[in-house]
Tab-separated table of C-alpha atoms in Angstrom:
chain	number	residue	atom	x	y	z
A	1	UNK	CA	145.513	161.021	-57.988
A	2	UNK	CA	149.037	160.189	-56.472
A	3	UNK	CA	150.836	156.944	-58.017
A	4	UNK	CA	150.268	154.113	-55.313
A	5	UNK	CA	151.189	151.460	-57.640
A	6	UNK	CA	155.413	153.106	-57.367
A	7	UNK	CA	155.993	153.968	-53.997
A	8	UNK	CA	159.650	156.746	-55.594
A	9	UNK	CA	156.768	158.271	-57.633
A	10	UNK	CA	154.771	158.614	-54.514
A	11	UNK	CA	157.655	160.149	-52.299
A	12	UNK	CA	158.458	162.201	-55.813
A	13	UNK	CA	155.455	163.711	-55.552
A	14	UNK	CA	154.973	164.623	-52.191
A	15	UNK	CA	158.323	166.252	-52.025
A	16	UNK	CA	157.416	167.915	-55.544
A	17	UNK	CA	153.852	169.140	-53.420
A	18	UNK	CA	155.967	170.402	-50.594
A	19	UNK	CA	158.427	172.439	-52.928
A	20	UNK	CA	155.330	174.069	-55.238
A	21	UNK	CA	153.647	174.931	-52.083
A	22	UNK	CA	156.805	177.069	-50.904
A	23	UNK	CA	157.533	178.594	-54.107
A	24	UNK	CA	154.250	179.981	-54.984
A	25	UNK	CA	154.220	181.478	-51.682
A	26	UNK	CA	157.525	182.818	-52.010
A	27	UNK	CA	158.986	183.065	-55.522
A	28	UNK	CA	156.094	183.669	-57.924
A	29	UNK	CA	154.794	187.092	-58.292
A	30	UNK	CA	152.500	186.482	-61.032
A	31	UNK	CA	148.899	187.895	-59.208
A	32	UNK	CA	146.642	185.424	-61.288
A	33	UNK	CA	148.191	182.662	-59.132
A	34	UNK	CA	147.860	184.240	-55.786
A	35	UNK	CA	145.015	182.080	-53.958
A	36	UNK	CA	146.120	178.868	-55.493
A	37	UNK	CA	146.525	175.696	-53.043
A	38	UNK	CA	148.243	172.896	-54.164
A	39	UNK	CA	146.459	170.091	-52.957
A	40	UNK	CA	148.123	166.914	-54.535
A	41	UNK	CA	150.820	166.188	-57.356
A	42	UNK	CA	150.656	162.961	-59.576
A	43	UNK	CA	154.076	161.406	-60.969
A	44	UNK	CA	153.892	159.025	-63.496
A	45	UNK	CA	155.372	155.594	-63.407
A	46	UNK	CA	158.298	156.931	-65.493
A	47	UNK	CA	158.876	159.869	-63.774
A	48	UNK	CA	159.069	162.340	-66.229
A	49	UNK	CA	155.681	164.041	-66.088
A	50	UNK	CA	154.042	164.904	-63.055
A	51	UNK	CA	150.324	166.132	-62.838
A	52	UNK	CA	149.663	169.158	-60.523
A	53	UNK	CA	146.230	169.174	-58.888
A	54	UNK	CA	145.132	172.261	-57.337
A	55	UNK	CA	142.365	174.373	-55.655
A	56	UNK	CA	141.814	178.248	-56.367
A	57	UNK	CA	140.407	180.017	-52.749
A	58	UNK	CA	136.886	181.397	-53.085
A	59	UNK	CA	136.024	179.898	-56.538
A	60	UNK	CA	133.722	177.190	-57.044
A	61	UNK	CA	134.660	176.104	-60.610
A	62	UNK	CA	137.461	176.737	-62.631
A	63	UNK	CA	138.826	180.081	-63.380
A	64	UNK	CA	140.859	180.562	-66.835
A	65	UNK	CA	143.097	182.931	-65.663
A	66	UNK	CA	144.802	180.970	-62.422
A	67	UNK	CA	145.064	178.229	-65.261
A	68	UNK	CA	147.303	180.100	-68.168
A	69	UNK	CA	149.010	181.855	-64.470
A	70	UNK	CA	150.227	178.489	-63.797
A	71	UNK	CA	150.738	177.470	-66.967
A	72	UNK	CA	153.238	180.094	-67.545
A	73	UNK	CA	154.845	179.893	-64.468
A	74	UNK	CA	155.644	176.493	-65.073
A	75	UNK	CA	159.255	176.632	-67.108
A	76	UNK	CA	160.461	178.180	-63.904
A	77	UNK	CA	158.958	176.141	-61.372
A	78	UNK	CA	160.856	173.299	-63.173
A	79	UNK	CA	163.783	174.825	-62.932
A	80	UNK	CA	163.683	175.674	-59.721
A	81	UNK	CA	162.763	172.319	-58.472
A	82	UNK	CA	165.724	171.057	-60.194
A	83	UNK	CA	167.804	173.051	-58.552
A	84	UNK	CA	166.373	171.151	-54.861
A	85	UNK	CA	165.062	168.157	-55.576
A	86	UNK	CA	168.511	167.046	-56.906
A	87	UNK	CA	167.563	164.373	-59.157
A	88	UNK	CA	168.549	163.491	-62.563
A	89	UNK	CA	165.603	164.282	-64.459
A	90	UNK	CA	162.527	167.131	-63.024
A	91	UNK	CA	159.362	166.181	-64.157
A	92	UNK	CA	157.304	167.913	-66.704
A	93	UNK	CA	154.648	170.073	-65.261
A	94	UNK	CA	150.745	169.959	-66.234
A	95	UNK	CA	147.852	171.705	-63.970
A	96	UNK	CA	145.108	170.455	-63.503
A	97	UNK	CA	141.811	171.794	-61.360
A	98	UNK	CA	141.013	169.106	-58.483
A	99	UNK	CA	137.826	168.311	-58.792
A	100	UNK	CA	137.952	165.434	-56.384
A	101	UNK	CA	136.184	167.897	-53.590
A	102	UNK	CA	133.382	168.629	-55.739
A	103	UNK	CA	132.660	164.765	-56.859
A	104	UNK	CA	132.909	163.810	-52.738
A	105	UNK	CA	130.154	166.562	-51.680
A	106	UNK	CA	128.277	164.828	-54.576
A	107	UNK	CA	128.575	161.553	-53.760
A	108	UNK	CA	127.552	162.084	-50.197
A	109	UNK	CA	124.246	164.180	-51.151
A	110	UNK	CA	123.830	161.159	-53.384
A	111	UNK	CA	124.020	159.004	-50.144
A	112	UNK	CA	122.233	161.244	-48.049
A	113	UNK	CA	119.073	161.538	-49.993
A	114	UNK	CA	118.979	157.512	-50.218
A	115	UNK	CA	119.560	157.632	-46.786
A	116	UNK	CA	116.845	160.359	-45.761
A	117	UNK	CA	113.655	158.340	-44.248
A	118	UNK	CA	110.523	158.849	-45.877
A	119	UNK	CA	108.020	161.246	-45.167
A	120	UNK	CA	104.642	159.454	-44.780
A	121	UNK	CA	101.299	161.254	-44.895
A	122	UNK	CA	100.304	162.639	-41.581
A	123	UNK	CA	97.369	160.224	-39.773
A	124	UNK	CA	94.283	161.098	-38.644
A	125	UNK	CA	93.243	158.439	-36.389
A	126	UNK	CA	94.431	158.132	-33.064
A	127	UNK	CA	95.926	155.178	-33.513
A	128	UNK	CA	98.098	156.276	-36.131
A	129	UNK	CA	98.835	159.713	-34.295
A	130	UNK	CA	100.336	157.251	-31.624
A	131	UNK	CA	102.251	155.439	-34.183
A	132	UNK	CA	103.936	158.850	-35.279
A	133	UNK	CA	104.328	160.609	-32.245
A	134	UNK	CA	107.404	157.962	-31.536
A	135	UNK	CA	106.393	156.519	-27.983
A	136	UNK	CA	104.945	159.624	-26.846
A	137	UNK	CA	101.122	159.289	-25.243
A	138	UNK	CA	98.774	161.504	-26.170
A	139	UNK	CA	97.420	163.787	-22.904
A	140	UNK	CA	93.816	162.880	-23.550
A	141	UNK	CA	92.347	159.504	-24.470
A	142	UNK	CA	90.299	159.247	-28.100
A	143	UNK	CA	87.035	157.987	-28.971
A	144	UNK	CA	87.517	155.340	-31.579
A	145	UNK	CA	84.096	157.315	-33.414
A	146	UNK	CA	85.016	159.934	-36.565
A	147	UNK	CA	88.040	162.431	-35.906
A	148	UNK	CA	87.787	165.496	-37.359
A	149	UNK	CA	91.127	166.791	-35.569
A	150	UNK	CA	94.011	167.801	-37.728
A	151	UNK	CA	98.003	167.015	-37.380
A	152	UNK	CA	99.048	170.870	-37.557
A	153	UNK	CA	102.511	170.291	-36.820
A	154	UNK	CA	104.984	167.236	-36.534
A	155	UNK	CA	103.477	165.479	-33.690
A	156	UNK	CA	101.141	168.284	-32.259
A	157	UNK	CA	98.047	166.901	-32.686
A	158	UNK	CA	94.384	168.855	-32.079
A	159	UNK	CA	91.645	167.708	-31.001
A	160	UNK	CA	88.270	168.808	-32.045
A	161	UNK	CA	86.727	168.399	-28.989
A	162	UNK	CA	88.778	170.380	-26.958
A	163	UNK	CA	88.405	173.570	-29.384
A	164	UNK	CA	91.621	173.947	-29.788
């Protein structure tokens, strides 16, 4: 997102994130724009266009009408932050949705379910049982003959000869 190739179109942009942040709050009235947070601002190289990333409270994807609000409002935003900024030439003004969020909570479900240990098919010989129950001794010692007890739980194992 922000330039960190040209360290003026870095600063540019912060101060550029700082000013749109203050002026929605305070100067825009337009109500399609009213949740909007400004979460980063791209300049390019040249510093003539500068790339507005932003966030719309309690929407998940994109929502038309923030988009033409900002759209709009963006002639006067300009203006406006040539009037502070104080610099020869404002940037040009484009909106875009940050979707940067959305592709991070992906990414780490991505790494989370390569992460997640295998389940493995509960045991039902004793020996096994103790395998699974993670260093935990069984109460009651098996016969190494036929088991027909059951794994009913993680790790709660019963045994058929004490009914239950």
């Amino acid at each position: 997102m922000p330039n960190k190739d040209n360290p003026r179109a870095r600063r540019l942009g912060e101060q550029i994130q700082r000013e749109l942040v203050e002026m929605l709050r305070r100067d825009v009235k337009d109500e399609r724009i009213g949740n909007v947070t400004i979460t980063a601002v791209s300049v390019a190289g040249d510093l003539r266009t500068a790339r507005v990333y932003y966030l719309v409270f309690g929407k998940d994807g994109p929502d038309p009408k923030v988009q033409r609000g900002l759209e709009s409002a963006a002639g006067f935003l300009r203006n406006a932050l040539s009037k502070s900024l104080m610099i020869r030439y404002t940037p040009t003004l484009s909106f875009e949705l940050d979707t940067s969020i959305e592709h991070g909570v992906r990414l780490t479900q991505l790494i989370d379910s390569v992460n997640k240990p295998e389940q493995r098919p509960a045991a039902a010989s004793g020996d096994a049982h103790r395998e699974s129950a993670a260093g935990h001794e069984p109460d009651h010692e098996l016969d190494e003959g036929p088991d027909d007890g059951h794994v009913v739980d993680e790790g709660d194992y019963i045994d058929p000869k004490s009914g239950g």
